[in-house]
XYZ file of C-alpha atoms in Angstrom:
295
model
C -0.938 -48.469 131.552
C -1.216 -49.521 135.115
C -4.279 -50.585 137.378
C -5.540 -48.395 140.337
C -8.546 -48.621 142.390
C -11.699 -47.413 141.310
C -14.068 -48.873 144.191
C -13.263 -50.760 147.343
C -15.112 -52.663 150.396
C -13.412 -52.952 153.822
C -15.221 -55.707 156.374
C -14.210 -58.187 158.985
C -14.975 -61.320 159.153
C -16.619 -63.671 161.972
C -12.955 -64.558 163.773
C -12.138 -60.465 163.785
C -10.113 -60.377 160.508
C -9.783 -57.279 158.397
C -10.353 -57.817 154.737
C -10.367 -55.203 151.545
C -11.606 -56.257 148.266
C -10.569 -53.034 145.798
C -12.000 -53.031 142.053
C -9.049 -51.978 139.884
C -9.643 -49.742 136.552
C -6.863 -50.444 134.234
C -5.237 -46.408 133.093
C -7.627 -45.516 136.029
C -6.118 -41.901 138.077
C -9.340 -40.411 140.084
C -10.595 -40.976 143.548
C -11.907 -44.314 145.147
C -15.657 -44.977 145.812
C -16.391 -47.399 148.939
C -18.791 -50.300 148.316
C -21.793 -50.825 151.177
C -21.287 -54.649 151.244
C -23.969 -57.770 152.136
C -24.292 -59.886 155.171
C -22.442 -62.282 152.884
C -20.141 -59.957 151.093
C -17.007 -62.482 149.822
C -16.698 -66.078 148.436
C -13.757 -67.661 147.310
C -13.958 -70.845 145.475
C -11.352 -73.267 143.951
C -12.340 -74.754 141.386
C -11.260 -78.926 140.454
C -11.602 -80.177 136.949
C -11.103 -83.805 137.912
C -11.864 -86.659 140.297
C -9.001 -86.058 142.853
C -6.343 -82.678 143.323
C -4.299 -84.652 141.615
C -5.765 -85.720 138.342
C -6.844 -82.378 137.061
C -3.557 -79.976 135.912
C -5.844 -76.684 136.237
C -7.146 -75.347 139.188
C -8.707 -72.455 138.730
C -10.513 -69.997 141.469
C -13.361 -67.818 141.439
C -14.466 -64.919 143.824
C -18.190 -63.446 144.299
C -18.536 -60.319 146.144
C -21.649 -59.302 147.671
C -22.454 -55.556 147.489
C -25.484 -52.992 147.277
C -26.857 -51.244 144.319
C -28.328 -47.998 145.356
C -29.773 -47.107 141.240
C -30.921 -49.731 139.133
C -28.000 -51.224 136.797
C -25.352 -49.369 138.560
C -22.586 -51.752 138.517
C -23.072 -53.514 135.068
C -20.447 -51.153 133.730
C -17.837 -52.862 135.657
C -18.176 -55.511 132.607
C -17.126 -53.228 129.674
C -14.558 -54.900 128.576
C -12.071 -57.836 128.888
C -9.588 -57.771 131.633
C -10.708 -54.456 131.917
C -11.539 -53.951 135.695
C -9.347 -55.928 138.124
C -10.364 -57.724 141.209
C -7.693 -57.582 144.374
C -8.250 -59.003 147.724
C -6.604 -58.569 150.891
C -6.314 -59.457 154.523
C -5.151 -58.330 157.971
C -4.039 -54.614 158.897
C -0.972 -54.915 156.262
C -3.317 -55.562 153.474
C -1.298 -58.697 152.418
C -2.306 -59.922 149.066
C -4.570 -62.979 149.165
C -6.390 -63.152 145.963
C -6.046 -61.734 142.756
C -8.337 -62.056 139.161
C -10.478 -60.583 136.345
C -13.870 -59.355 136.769
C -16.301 -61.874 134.821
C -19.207 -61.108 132.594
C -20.199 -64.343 131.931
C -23.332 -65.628 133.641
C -23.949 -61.897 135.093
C -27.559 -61.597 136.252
C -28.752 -58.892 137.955
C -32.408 -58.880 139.797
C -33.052 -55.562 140.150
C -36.187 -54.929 142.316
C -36.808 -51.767 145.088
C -33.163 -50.070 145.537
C -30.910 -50.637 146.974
C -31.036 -54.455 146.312
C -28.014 -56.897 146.826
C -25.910 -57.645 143.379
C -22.951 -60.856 143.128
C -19.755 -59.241 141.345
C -17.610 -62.014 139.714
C -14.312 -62.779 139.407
C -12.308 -65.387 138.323
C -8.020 -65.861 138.204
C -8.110 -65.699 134.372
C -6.742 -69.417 134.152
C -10.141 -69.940 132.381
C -10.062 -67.215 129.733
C -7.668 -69.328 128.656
C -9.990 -71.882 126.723
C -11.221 -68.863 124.686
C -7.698 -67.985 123.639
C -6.040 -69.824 120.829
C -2.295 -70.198 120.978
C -0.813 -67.534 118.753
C 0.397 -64.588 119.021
C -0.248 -60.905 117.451
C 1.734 -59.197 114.564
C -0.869 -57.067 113.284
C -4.149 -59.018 113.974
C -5.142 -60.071 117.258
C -4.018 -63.509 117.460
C -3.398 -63.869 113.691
C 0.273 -66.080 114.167
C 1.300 -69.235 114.610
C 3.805 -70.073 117.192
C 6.611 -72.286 115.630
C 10.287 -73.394 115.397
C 11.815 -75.298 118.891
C 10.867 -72.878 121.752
C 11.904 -74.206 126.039
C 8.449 -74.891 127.607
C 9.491 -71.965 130.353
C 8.587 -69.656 126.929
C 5.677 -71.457 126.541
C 4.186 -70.941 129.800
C 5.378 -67.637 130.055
C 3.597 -66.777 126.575
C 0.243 -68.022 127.872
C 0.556 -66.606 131.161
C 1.416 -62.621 129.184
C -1.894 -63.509 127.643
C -3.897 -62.873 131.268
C -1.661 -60.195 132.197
C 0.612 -62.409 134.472
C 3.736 -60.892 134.571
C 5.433 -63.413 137.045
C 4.954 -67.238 138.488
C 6.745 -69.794 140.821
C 7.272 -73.317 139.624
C 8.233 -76.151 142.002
C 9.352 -79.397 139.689
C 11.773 -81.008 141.169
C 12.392 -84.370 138.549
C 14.447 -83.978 135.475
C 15.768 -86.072 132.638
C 19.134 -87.129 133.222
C 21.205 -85.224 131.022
C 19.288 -82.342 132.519
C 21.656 -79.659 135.547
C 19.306 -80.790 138.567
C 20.794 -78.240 141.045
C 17.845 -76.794 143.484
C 18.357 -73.276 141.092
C 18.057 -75.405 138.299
C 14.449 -75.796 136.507
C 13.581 -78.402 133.956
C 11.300 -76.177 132.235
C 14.103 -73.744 130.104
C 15.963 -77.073 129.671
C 12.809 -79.371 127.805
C 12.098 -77.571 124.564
C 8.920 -78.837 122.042
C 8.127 -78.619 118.573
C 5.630 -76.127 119.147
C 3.341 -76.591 115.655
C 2.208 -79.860 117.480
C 0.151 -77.171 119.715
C -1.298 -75.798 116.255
C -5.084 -74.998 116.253
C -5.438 -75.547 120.054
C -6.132 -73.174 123.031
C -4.206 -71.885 125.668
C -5.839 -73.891 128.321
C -5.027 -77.133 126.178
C -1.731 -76.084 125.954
C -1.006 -75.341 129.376
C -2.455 -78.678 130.815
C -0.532 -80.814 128.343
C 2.847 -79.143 128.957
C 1.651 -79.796 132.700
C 0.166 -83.198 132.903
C 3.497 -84.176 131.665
C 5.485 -83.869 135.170
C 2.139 -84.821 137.082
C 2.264 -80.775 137.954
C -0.656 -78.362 139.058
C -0.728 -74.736 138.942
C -3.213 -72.586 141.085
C -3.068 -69.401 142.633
C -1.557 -69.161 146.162
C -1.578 -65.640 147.676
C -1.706 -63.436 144.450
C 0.679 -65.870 142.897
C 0.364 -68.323 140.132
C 1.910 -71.640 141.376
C 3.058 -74.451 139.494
C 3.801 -77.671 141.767
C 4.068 -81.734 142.041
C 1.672 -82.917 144.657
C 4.076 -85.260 145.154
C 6.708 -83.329 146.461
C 4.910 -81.478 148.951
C 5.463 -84.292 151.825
C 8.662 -82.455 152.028
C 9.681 -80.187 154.810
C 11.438 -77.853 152.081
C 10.246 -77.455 148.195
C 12.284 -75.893 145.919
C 11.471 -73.686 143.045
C 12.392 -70.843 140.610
C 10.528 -67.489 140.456
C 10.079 -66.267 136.794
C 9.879 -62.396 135.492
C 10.269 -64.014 132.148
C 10.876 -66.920 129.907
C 14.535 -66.975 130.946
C 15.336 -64.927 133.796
C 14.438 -66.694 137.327
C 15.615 -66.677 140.822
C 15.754 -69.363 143.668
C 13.134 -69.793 145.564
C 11.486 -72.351 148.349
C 8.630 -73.505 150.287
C 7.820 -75.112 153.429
C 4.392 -76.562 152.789
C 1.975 -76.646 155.749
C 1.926 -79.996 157.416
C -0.098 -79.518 160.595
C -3.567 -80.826 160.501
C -4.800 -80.768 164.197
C -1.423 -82.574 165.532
C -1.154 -82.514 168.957
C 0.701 -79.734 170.465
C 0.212 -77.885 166.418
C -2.717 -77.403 166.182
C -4.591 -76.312 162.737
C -7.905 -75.410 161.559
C -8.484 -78.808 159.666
C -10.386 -81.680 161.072
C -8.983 -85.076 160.176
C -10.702 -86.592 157.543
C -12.286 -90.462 158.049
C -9.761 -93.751 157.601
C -8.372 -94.300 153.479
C -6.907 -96.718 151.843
C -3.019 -96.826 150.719
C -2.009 -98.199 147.366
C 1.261 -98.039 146.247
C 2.944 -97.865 142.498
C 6.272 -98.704 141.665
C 8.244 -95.616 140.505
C 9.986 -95.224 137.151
C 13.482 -95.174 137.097
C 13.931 -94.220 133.433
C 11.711 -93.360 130.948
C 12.973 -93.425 127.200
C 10.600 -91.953 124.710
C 10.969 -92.155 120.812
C 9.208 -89.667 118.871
C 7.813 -90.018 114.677
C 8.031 -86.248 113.829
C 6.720 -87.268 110.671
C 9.083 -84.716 108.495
């Protein structure tokens, strides 16, 4: 089955920009009912784990859309079920992708008072279901097997990611052991493979951040697309990466990673941040790593 929009909100915002926010009904095939939105009808958050961008693997990101309830209750149906509904936003008169995530029933409140009366809709990328998902997979029982045998860690992610309905994902890593092919359309992740019963009786979200951690990598969601980066590398004028549709087919891909923070003659939106510090760390040239299996 396939998502299609159910309900929708169309609104500009204070520089003049057109944005849609569409509620998608997974199997969904009738018409589309317009939202009235808020004075303050979208909020998109990213979320940090950690003490720094860097520190914390998962970034997760959250949307709250402000709309009206004209009966009392009316929109609690939209959290029926898991990964049920959909949440899609988009910007400018193309209606380019910018956001994409699950509708989310936890902490719903709704203070319903003299209709109509304003209600927060939820969302959230689905990177956090992932805590509530233990790393298995189904044969007859939701979730009732064990992953095992050798499998690359490109399977792994691409597992965890099928498990949020994530059907593709980018991945810029760009260091590799050194028996590894380290061409720019060569990716490190379907050469590593792992014992995978070492991930036995943890979640998803575990899982993931381990696997990440590892190469110093993030992942976060970047125009509709899950991401997976070094921090690192993105000093560079070009990044390059590998587009996956599944745990072994990819394509080449690249980034040029915005630089421009109020430079003169490029200008940005970002004000320069106060005086740091610099500390430097001497970089690895090998690492050699000797593992106890214990069988």
């Amino acid at each position: 089955m396939a998502y299609a929009t159910i309900y929708r909100a169309e609104f500009k915002d204070v520089l003049g920009l057109l944005w849609r926010v569409d509620i998608e009904l997974n199997g969904w095939s009738g018409g589309i009912t317009n939202f009235v939105t808020t004075g303050e009808p979208l909020t998109i958050e990213m979320l940090n784990n950690g003490d720094d961008w860097v520190s914390a693997s998962i970034h997760g990101s959250t949307v709250k859309l402000g709309v009206y309830a004209y009966s009392d209750f009316q929109w609690t149906a939209l959290y029926n079920g898991i990964q049920l509904f959909r949440m899609s936003v988009y910007y400018g008169a193309s209606y380019t992708l910018y956001w994409r995530g699950f509708l989310d029933r936890d902490g719903y409140e709704e203070n319903y008072d003299m209709v109509p009366y304003p209600v927060t809709i939820k969302a959230n990328d689905g990177l956090g279901m992932l805590k509530t998902m233990p790393f298995k997979y189904t044969t007859t029982v939701e979730n009732d097997t064990y992953y095992n045998f050798r499998q690359t860690e490109a399977y792994i992610l691409n597992e965890i990611f099928n498990k949020i309905n994530i059907t593709s994902w980018k991945e810029f890593i760009n260091i590799y052991e050194s028996t590894m092919a380290n061409g720019v359309g060569d990716s490190p992740l379907v050469q590593a493979a792992i014992d995978v019963d070492i991930f036995k009786d943890m979640n998803c979200y575990d899982v993931l951040e381990k696997i990440l951690s590892k190469y110093d990598a993030v992942i976060v969601q970047d125009m509709g697309e899950m991401i997976i980066y070094r921090p690192v590398e993105i000093n560079q004028a070009t990044v390059y990466g590998r587009k996956f549709t599944s745990a072994t087919a990819f394509t080449s891909t690249s980034m040029a990673p915005e630089q421009f923070i109020s430079r003169s003659g490029r200008r940005g939106n970002f004000i320069i941040p106060e005086g740091g510090s610099l500390s430097l760390q001497t970089p690895l040239k090998k690492i050699t790593i000797n593992q106890d299996y214990g069988s």
